[in-house]
C-alpha cells in the first residue's frame, strides 16, 4: 500500500520510500517546518519491534547515530520518526573494490564513525546486534551514521529460548548459536567489514586468511577470532588501533 503523501505525528509528511528492512519500510519525509527527516513504518504485526526500538533509542544522542524524534501510528502500523541519515548504504557507496585500495581514507573514516557510534552505544549498555552494510549510511566523503536499532538490546540480554540476532554474513559465532551478546559481537561485524575493505569480497573467517600486505589485516584477524574471549570488546581501542596501523588521524 502506497503511503507517500500521508501525514504522521506533528505534521510529518511522507514523501517517498528510501529503504526497506525485514521489519519496516523507511520513508524520506518533511516535518511541518519543511525540514527533512525519516519515518520508519513497521509491518502491522511487528508492534513489539517498534516499541523495543523506541524504548532503546529514544534517549540516545550521538552525532553518528540517527536520533529518534517521536512515534505514532499510520493505518494501524507503528511508525518511528527520526533524523535523516544522508548518503547511501555502505556497499552502494563503495562500488570500486577493494575499498581500502580505491578510497582508503574515506573507507577508514566510515569505519571510524561506525566505531564512534558503537563506543557510545556500548557505553550506554546497549549492543546493536545487526552490524551490516545496509545499516551504515555513508556520505560522499566517507562520513557515516549507524541506523536501525530494532534489534538492539542490553548487553548479555537473555531470552527464554536461544535467539539468533543479526545477518548471517556478518554474524558472530556466538550470535549464530543464539547466545547472549556483548560488545565483541558488534566488533566482529566491524571486522567483517574491514576484511571486505581489504580483500574486495567478504572473507570466510573460519579459514586461514590469504596473505595480504595491508597492515590492517592483523586487526581483521583479531576482530574475527572465533572465540569471543579472544576478541576485543572495546570499540574505542579498536578505533585507535585501526588509525595507528593505517597511520591516519581523523
PDB file of C-alpha atoms in Angstrom:
ATOM      1  CA  UNK A   1       0.000   0.000   0.000  1.00  0.00           C
ATOM      2  CA  UNK A   2       1.439   3.390  -1.032  1.00  0.00           C
ATOM      3  CA  UNK A   3       1.869   5.723   1.935  1.00  0.00           C
ATOM      4  CA  UNK A   4       3.556   8.680   0.233  1.00  0.00           C
ATOM      5  CA  UNK A   5       1.710  11.925   0.946  1.00  0.00           C
ATOM      6  CA  UNK A   6       0.246  10.785   4.240  1.00  0.00           C
ATOM      7  CA  UNK A   7       0.899  12.677   7.470  1.00  0.00           C
ATOM      8  CA  UNK A   8       2.004  11.270  10.828  1.00  0.00           C
ATOM      9  CA  UNK A   9       2.861  12.804  14.178  1.00  0.00           C
ATOM     10  CA  UNK A  10       3.030  16.588  14.335  1.00  0.00           C
ATOM     11  CA  UNK A  11       2.656  17.321  10.643  1.00  0.00           C
ATOM     12  CA  UNK A  12       5.333  14.977   9.262  1.00  0.00           C
ATOM     13  CA  UNK A  13       4.522  14.193   5.629  1.00  0.00           C
ATOM     14  CA  UNK A  14       5.874  11.059   3.948  1.00  0.00           C
ATOM     15  CA  UNK A  15       7.427  11.810   0.552  1.00  0.00           C
ATOM     16  CA  UNK A  16       8.977   8.631  -0.886  1.00  0.00           C
ATOM     17  CA  UNK A  17      10.380   5.287   0.267  1.00  0.00           C
ATOM     18  CA  UNK A  18      14.163   5.228   0.584  1.00  0.00           C
ATOM     19  CA  UNK A  19      14.886   1.872   2.196  1.00  0.00           C
ATOM     20  CA  UNK A  20      13.437  -1.473   3.181  1.00  0.00           C
ATOM     21  CA  UNK A  21      14.282  -3.812   6.026  1.00  0.00           C
ATOM     22  CA  UNK A  22      12.987  -7.124   7.286  1.00  0.00           C
ATOM     23  CA  UNK A  23      10.680  -5.325   9.718  1.00  0.00           C
ATOM     24  CA  UNK A  24       9.888  -1.984   8.134  1.00  0.00           C
ATOM     25  CA  UNK A  25       9.841   0.419   5.207  1.00  0.00           C
ATOM     26  CA  UNK A  26      11.705   3.725   5.577  1.00  0.00           C
ATOM     27  CA  UNK A  27      10.396   6.928   4.007  1.00  0.00           C
ATOM     28  CA  UNK A  28      12.038  10.248   3.337  1.00  0.00           C
ATOM     29  CA  UNK A  29       9.736  12.809   4.932  1.00  0.00           C
ATOM     30  CA  UNK A  30       9.468  16.501   5.826  1.00  0.00           C
ATOM     31  CA  UNK A  31       8.174  17.968   9.055  1.00  0.00           C
ATOM     32  CA  UNK A  32       5.731  20.866   9.469  1.00  0.00           C
ATOM     33  CA  UNK A  33       8.611  23.334   9.033  1.00  0.00           C
ATOM     34  CA  UNK A  34       9.807  21.701   5.815  1.00  0.00           C
ATOM     35  CA  UNK A  35      12.865  20.092   7.430  1.00  0.00           C
ATOM     36  CA  UNK A  36      13.845  16.600   6.192  1.00  0.00           C
ATOM     37  CA  UNK A  37      13.512  13.565   8.436  1.00  0.00           C
ATOM     38  CA  UNK A  38      12.968   9.811   8.152  1.00  0.00           C
ATOM     39  CA  UNK A  39       9.898   7.776   9.018  1.00  0.00           C
ATOM     40  CA  UNK A  40      10.184   4.053   9.638  1.00  0.00           C
ATOM     41  CA  UNK A  41       6.865   2.277   9.041  1.00  0.00           C
ATOM     42  CA  UNK A  42       6.746  -1.155  10.665  1.00  0.00           C
ATOM     43  CA  UNK A  43       4.748  -4.089   9.372  1.00  0.00           C
ATOM     44  CA  UNK A  44       1.374  -4.261  11.063  1.00  0.00           C
ATOM     45  CA  UNK A  45       2.198  -7.372  13.109  1.00  0.00           C
ATOM     46  CA  UNK A  46       5.531  -6.058  14.404  1.00  0.00           C
ATOM     47  CA  UNK A  47       4.400  -3.565  17.022  1.00  0.00           C
ATOM     48  CA  UNK A  48       6.782  -5.118  19.551  1.00  0.00           C
ATOM     49  CA  UNK A  49       9.807  -4.321  17.360  1.00  0.00           C
ATOM     50  CA  UNK A  50       8.733  -0.683  17.086  1.00  0.00           C
ATOM     51  CA  UNK A  51       8.190  -0.419  20.827  1.00  0.00           C
ATOM     52  CA  UNK A  52      11.548  -2.024  21.505  1.00  0.00           C
ATOM     53  CA  UNK A  53      13.430   0.312  19.185  1.00  0.00           C
ATOM     54  CA  UNK A  54      11.716   3.378  20.626  1.00  0.00           C
ATOM     55  CA  UNK A  55      12.486   2.273  24.177  1.00  0.00           C
ATOM     56  CA  UNK A  56      16.174   1.735  23.478  1.00  0.00           C
ATOM     57  CA  UNK A  57      16.819   4.579  21.046  1.00  0.00           C
ATOM     58  CA  UNK A  58      14.743   7.480  22.367  1.00  0.00           C
ATOM     59  CA  UNK A  59      17.306   8.543  24.986  1.00  0.00           C
ATOM     60  CA  UNK A  60      20.362   8.321  22.736  1.00  0.00           C
ATOM     61  CA  UNK A  61      22.168  11.396  21.412  1.00  0.00           C
ATOM     62  CA  UNK A  62      25.298  11.000  19.278  1.00  0.00           C
ATOM     63  CA  UNK A  63      26.376  12.575  16.009  1.00  0.00           C
ATOM     64  CA  UNK A  64      26.990   9.158  14.425  1.00  0.00           C
ATOM     65  CA  UNK A  65      23.547   7.769  15.266  1.00  0.00           C
ATOM     66  CA  UNK A  66      20.213   8.689  13.721  1.00  0.00           C
ATOM     67  CA  UNK A  67      18.157  10.272  16.538  1.00  0.00           C
ATOM     68  CA  UNK A  68      14.630   9.054  17.241  1.00  0.00           C
ATOM     69  CA  UNK A  69      12.354  12.109  17.396  1.00  0.00           C
ATOM     70  CA  UNK A  70       8.942  10.570  18.035  1.00  0.00           C
ATOM     71  CA  UNK A  71       6.498   7.799  17.282  1.00  0.00           C
ATOM     72  CA  UNK A  72       2.949   7.336  16.096  1.00  0.00           C
ATOM     73  CA  UNK A  73       0.661   5.139  14.035  1.00  0.00           C
ATOM     74  CA  UNK A  74      -0.386   5.076  10.408  1.00  0.00           C
ATOM     75  CA  UNK A  75      -3.171   2.847   9.143  1.00  0.00           C
ATOM     76  CA  UNK A  76      -2.713   0.517  12.101  1.00  0.00           C
ATOM     77  CA  UNK A  77       1.061   0.359  11.760  1.00  0.00           C
ATOM     78  CA  UNK A  78       3.603   1.633  14.251  1.00  0.00           C
ATOM     79  CA  UNK A  79       5.928   4.354  12.970  1.00  0.00           C
ATOM     80  CA  UNK A  80       9.107   5.948  14.304  1.00  0.00           C
ATOM     81  CA  UNK A  81      10.203   9.421  13.255  1.00  0.00           C
ATOM     82  CA  UNK A  82      13.942  10.057  13.266  1.00  0.00           C
ATOM     83  CA  UNK A  83      16.604  12.418  11.993  1.00  0.00           C
ATOM     84  CA  UNK A  84      17.648  11.787   8.413  1.00  0.00           C
ATOM     85  CA  UNK A  85      20.896   9.927   7.745  1.00  0.00           C
ATOM     86  CA  UNK A  86      22.146  11.298   4.428  1.00  0.00           C
ATOM     87  CA  UNK A  87      24.008   9.156   1.945  1.00  0.00           C
ATOM     88  CA  UNK A  88      23.991   5.592   0.655  1.00  0.00           C
ATOM     89  CA  UNK A  89      24.280   2.169   2.225  1.00  0.00           C
ATOM     90  CA  UNK A  90      27.933   1.190   2.624  1.00  0.00           C
ATOM     91  CA  UNK A  91      28.145  -1.353  -0.216  1.00  0.00           C
ATOM     92  CA  UNK A  92      26.392   1.056  -2.609  1.00  0.00           C
ATOM     93  CA  UNK A  93      28.725   3.898  -1.658  1.00  0.00           C
ATOM     94  CA  UNK A  94      31.936   1.880  -2.217  1.00  0.00           C
ATOM     95  CA  UNK A  95      31.479   0.435  -5.685  1.00  0.00           C
ATOM     96  CA  UNK A  96      35.201   0.359  -6.507  1.00  0.00           C
ATOM     97  CA  UNK A  97      36.720  -2.554  -4.641  1.00  0.00           C
ATOM     98  CA  UNK A  98      38.740  -3.269  -2.592  1.00  0.00           C
ATOM     99  CA  UNK A  99      37.587  -0.099  -0.855  1.00  0.00           C
ATOM    100  CA  UNK A 100      40.819   0.218   1.127  1.00  0.00           C
ATOM    101  CA  UNK A 101      42.756   0.339  -2.127  1.00  0.00           C
ATOM    102  CA  UNK A 102      40.457   2.620  -4.135  1.00  0.00           C
ATOM    103  CA  UNK A 103      39.296   5.021  -1.378  1.00  0.00           C
ATOM    104  CA  UNK A 104      41.390   4.247   1.673  1.00  0.00           C
ATOM    105  CA  UNK A 105      40.904   7.449   3.637  1.00  0.00           C
ATOM    106  CA  UNK A 106      37.148   7.636   3.001  1.00  0.00           C
ATOM    107  CA  UNK A 107      36.582   3.977   3.935  1.00  0.00           C
ATOM    108  CA  UNK A 108      38.601   4.289   7.126  1.00  0.00           C
ATOM    109  CA  UNK A 109      36.622   7.416   8.026  1.00  0.00           C
ATOM    110  CA  UNK A 110      33.462   5.341   7.596  1.00  0.00           C
ATOM    111  CA  UNK A 111      34.765   2.644   9.952  1.00  0.00           C
ATOM    112  CA  UNK A 112      35.969   5.298  12.406  1.00  0.00           C
ATOM    113  CA  UNK A 113      32.499   6.823  12.558  1.00  0.00           C
ATOM    114  CA  UNK A 114      30.957   3.362  12.953  1.00  0.00           C
ATOM    115  CA  UNK A 115      33.286   2.661  15.872  1.00  0.00           C
ATOM    116  CA  UNK A 116      32.449   6.049  17.411  1.00  0.00           C
ATOM    117  CA  UNK A 117      28.753   5.122  17.289  1.00  0.00           C
ATOM    118  CA  UNK A 118      29.418   1.679  18.783  1.00  0.00           C
ATOM    119  CA  UNK A 119      31.618   3.085  21.557  1.00  0.00           C
ATOM    120  CA  UNK A 120      28.726   5.347  22.553  1.00  0.00           C
ATOM    121  CA  UNK A 121      26.100   2.593  22.307  1.00  0.00           C
ATOM    122  CA  UNK A 122      28.236   0.229  24.364  1.00  0.00           C
ATOM    123  CA  UNK A 123      28.833   2.921  26.993  1.00  0.00           C
ATOM    124  CA  UNK A 124      25.036   3.119  27.314  1.00  0.00           C
ATOM    125  CA  UNK A 125      24.896  -0.634  27.939  1.00  0.00           C
ATOM    126  CA  UNK A 126      23.426  -1.430  24.511  1.00  0.00           C
ATOM    127  CA  UNK A 127      24.511  -3.821  21.756  1.00  0.00           C
ATOM    128  CA  UNK A 128      23.440  -3.060  18.170  1.00  0.00           C
ATOM    129  CA  UNK A 129      23.331  -6.752  17.152  1.00  0.00           C
ATOM    130  CA  UNK A 130      22.996  -6.172  13.392  1.00  0.00           C
ATOM    131  CA  UNK A 131      26.157  -4.565  12.031  1.00  0.00           C
ATOM    132  CA  UNK A 132      25.892  -4.839   8.253  1.00  0.00           C
ATOM    133  CA  UNK A 133      26.309  -2.555   5.210  1.00  0.00           C
ATOM    134  CA  UNK A 134      22.600  -1.714   4.949  1.00  0.00           C
ATOM    135  CA  UNK A 135      22.669  -0.231   8.458  1.00  0.00           C
ATOM    136  CA  UNK A 136      25.612   2.098   7.761  1.00  0.00           C
ATOM    137  CA  UNK A 137      24.674   5.184   5.732  1.00  0.00           C
ATOM    138  CA  UNK A 138      27.691   6.835   4.101  1.00  0.00           C
ATOM    139  CA  UNK A 139      28.149  10.294   2.582  1.00  0.00           C
ATOM    140  CA  UNK A 140      30.447  11.048  -0.388  1.00  0.00           C
ATOM    141  CA  UNK A 141      33.418  11.955   1.839  1.00  0.00           C
ATOM    142  CA  UNK A 142      33.070   8.760   3.896  1.00  0.00           C
ATOM    143  CA  UNK A 143      31.230  10.286   6.855  1.00  0.00           C
ATOM    144  CA  UNK A 144      28.769   7.727   8.203  1.00  0.00           C
ATOM    145  CA  UNK A 145      25.902   7.103  10.571  1.00  0.00           C
ATOM    146  CA  UNK A 146      24.717   3.861  12.134  1.00  0.00           C
ATOM    147  CA  UNK A 147      20.971   3.299  11.792  1.00  0.00           C
ATOM    148  CA  UNK A 148      18.283   0.736  12.610  1.00  0.00           C
ATOM    149  CA  UNK A 149      18.181  -0.175  16.292  1.00  0.00           C
ATOM    150  CA  UNK A 150      15.197  -2.511  16.158  1.00  0.00           C
ATOM    151  CA  UNK A 151      17.377  -5.490  17.116  1.00  0.00           C
ATOM    152  CA  UNK A 152      19.414  -3.567  19.701  1.00  0.00           C
ATOM    153  CA  UNK A 153      19.237  -4.507  23.351  1.00  0.00           C
ATOM    154  CA  UNK A 154      21.081  -4.623  26.646  1.00  0.00           C
ATOM    155  CA  UNK A 155      24.477  -6.284  26.752  1.00  0.00           C
ATOM    156  CA  UNK A 156      24.261 -10.018  27.557  1.00  0.00           C
ATOM    157  CA  UNK A 157      20.448  -9.934  27.420  1.00  0.00           C
ATOM    158  CA  UNK A 158      18.918 -13.392  27.873  1.00  0.00           C
ATOM    159  CA  UNK A 159      15.731 -14.872  26.439  1.00  0.00           C
ATOM    160  CA  UNK A 160      13.566 -17.852  27.330  1.00  0.00           C
ATOM    161  CA  UNK A 161      14.764 -19.625  24.188  1.00  0.00           C
ATOM    162  CA  UNK A 162      18.056 -19.078  22.286  1.00  0.00           C
ATOM    163  CA  UNK A 163      17.546 -16.135  19.902  1.00  0.00           C
ATOM    164  CA  UNK A 164      19.758 -15.601  16.875  1.00  0.00           C
ATOM    165  CA  UNK A 165      20.293 -11.933  16.059  1.00  0.00           C
ATOM    166  CA  UNK A 166      21.888 -10.373  13.012  1.00  0.00           C
ATOM    167  CA  UNK A 167      22.577 -11.124   9.367  1.00  0.00           C
ATOM    168  CA  UNK A 168      24.385 -14.365   8.567  1.00  0.00           C
ATOM    169  CA  UNK A 169      27.357 -12.961   6.636  1.00  0.00           C
ATOM    170  CA  UNK A 170      28.240 -10.550   9.470  1.00  0.00           C
ATOM    171  CA  UNK A 171      27.039 -12.621  12.416  1.00  0.00           C
ATOM    172  CA  UNK A 172      29.488 -13.570  15.136  1.00  0.00           C
ATOM    173  CA  UNK A 173      29.738 -17.272  16.020  1.00  0.00           C
ATOM    174  CA  UNK A 174      28.010 -16.675  19.356  1.00  0.00           C
ATOM    175  CA  UNK A 175      25.174 -14.792  17.633  1.00  0.00           C
ATOM    176  CA  UNK A 176      24.703 -17.733  15.270  1.00  0.00           C
ATOM    177  CA  UNK A 177      24.422 -20.001  18.324  1.00  0.00           C
ATOM    178  CA  UNK A 178      21.795 -17.785  19.939  1.00  0.00           C
ATOM    179  CA  UNK A 179      23.953 -16.846  22.929  1.00  0.00           C
ATOM    180  CA  UNK A 180      23.715 -13.562  24.884  1.00  0.00           C
ATOM    181  CA  UNK A 181      25.751 -10.915  23.074  1.00  0.00           C
ATOM    182  CA  UNK A 182      28.331  -8.411  24.246  1.00  0.00           C
ATOM    183  CA  UNK A 183      30.321  -5.634  22.525  1.00  0.00           C
ATOM    184  CA  UNK A 184      32.682  -8.156  20.918  1.00  0.00           C
ATOM    185  CA  UNK A 185      29.769  -9.393  18.763  1.00  0.00           C
ATOM    186  CA  UNK A 186      29.272  -5.932  17.240  1.00  0.00           C
ATOM    187  CA  UNK A 187      33.028  -5.618  16.727  1.00  0.00           C
ATOM    188  CA  UNK A 188      33.063  -8.940  14.886  1.00  0.00           C
ATOM    189  CA  UNK A 189      30.774  -7.278  12.329  1.00  0.00           C
ATOM    190  CA  UNK A 190      33.224  -4.375  12.091  1.00  0.00           C
ATOM    191  CA  UNK A 191      35.962  -6.941  11.452  1.00  0.00           C
ATOM    192  CA  UNK A 192      33.990  -8.452   8.592  1.00  0.00           C
ATOM    193  CA  UNK A 193      33.567  -5.014   7.022  1.00  0.00           C
ATOM    194  CA  UNK A 194      37.281  -4.371   7.458  1.00  0.00           C
ATOM    195  CA  UNK A 195      38.041  -7.692   5.755  1.00  0.00           C
ATOM    196  CA  UNK A 196      35.737  -6.746   2.883  1.00  0.00           C
ATOM    197  CA  UNK A 197      37.602  -3.461   2.562  1.00  0.00           C
ATOM    198  CA  UNK A 198      40.933  -5.291   2.440  1.00  0.00           C
ATOM    199  CA  UNK A 199      40.113  -8.203   0.128  1.00  0.00           C
ATOM    200  CA  UNK A 200      37.296  -6.737  -2.005  1.00  0.00           C
ATOM    201  CA  UNK A 201      34.861  -9.503  -1.053  1.00  0.00           C
ATOM    202  CA  UNK A 202      33.563 -10.941   2.194  1.00  0.00           C
ATOM    203  CA  UNK A 203      36.195 -13.242   3.698  1.00  0.00           C
ATOM    204  CA  UNK A 204      35.491 -16.549   5.413  1.00  0.00           C
ATOM    205  CA  UNK A 205      36.937 -16.110   8.904  1.00  0.00           C
ATOM    206  CA  UNK A 206      36.704 -19.844   9.598  1.00  0.00           C
ATOM    207  CA  UNK A 207      39.511 -20.423   7.065  1.00  0.00           C
ATOM    208  CA  UNK A 208      43.074 -19.108   7.076  1.00  0.00           C
ATOM    209  CA  UNK A 209      43.184 -15.636   5.537  1.00  0.00           C
ATOM    210  CA  UNK A 210      45.192 -15.303   2.327  1.00  0.00           C
ATOM    211  CA  UNK A 211      48.358 -13.271   2.637  1.00  0.00           C
ATOM    212  CA  UNK A 212      47.798  -9.559   2.225  1.00  0.00           C
ATOM    213  CA  UNK A 213      50.391  -6.824   2.761  1.00  0.00           C
ATOM    214  CA  UNK A 214      47.941  -4.333   4.270  1.00  0.00           C
ATOM    215  CA  UNK A 215      48.910  -3.782   7.948  1.00  0.00           C
ATOM    216  CA  UNK A 216      45.214  -3.691   8.828  1.00  0.00           C
ATOM    217  CA  UNK A 217      44.963  -7.406   8.040  1.00  0.00           C
ATOM    218  CA  UNK A 218      46.216  -8.186  11.553  1.00  0.00           C
ATOM    219  CA  UNK A 219      43.309  -6.216  13.038  1.00  0.00           C
ATOM    220  CA  UNK A 220      40.841  -8.043  10.785  1.00  0.00           C
ATOM    221  CA  UNK A 221      42.177 -11.354  12.117  1.00  0.00           C
ATOM    222  CA  UNK A 222      41.902 -10.148  15.716  1.00  0.00           C
ATOM    223  CA  UNK A 223      38.310  -8.917  15.325  1.00  0.00           C
ATOM    224  CA  UNK A 224      37.074 -12.119  13.664  1.00  0.00           C
ATOM    225  CA  UNK A 225      38.524 -14.716  16.008  1.00  0.00           C
ATOM    226  CA  UNK A 226      36.019 -17.496  16.532  1.00  0.00           C
ATOM    227  CA  UNK A 227      36.469 -17.489  20.314  1.00  0.00           C
ATOM    228  CA  UNK A 228      34.695 -14.424  21.648  1.00  0.00           C
ATOM    229  CA  UNK A 229      37.007 -14.331  24.674  1.00  0.00           C
ATOM    230  CA  UNK A 230      39.953 -13.678  22.344  1.00  0.00           C
ATOM    231  CA  UNK A 231      38.300 -10.739  20.576  1.00  0.00           C
ATOM    232  CA  UNK A 232      38.498  -7.099  21.734  1.00  0.00           C
ATOM    233  CA  UNK A 233      35.380  -5.727  23.359  1.00  0.00           C
ATOM    234  CA  UNK A 234      36.300  -2.047  23.387  1.00  0.00           C
ATOM    235  CA  UNK A 235      35.294  -0.067  20.294  1.00  0.00           C
ATOM    236  CA  UNK A 236      37.482   2.872  21.315  1.00  0.00           C
ATOM    237  CA  UNK A 237      40.538   0.632  21.429  1.00  0.00           C
ATOM    238  CA  UNK A 238      39.715  -0.810  18.003  1.00  0.00           C
ATOM    239  CA  UNK A 239      39.342   2.717  16.610  1.00  0.00           C
ATOM    240  CA  UNK A 240      42.744   3.800  17.899  1.00  0.00           C
ATOM    241  CA  UNK A 241      44.425   0.583  16.767  1.00  0.00           C
ATOM    242  CA  UNK A 242      42.955   0.935  13.272  1.00  0.00           C
ATOM    243  CA  UNK A 243      44.220   4.501  12.914  1.00  0.00           C
ATOM    244  CA  UNK A 244      47.597   3.564  14.356  1.00  0.00           C
ATOM    245  CA  UNK A 245      48.056   0.746  11.852  1.00  0.00           C
ATOM    246  CA  UNK A 246      46.922   2.932   8.950  1.00  0.00           C
ATOM    247  CA  UNK A 247      48.993   5.925  10.097  1.00  0.00           C
ATOM    248  CA  UNK A 248      45.964   8.242   9.812  1.00  0.00           C
ATOM    249  CA  UNK A 249      44.306  10.779  12.072  1.00  0.00           C
ATOM    250  CA  UNK A 250      40.709  11.998  11.960  1.00  0.00           C
TER     251      UNK A 250
END
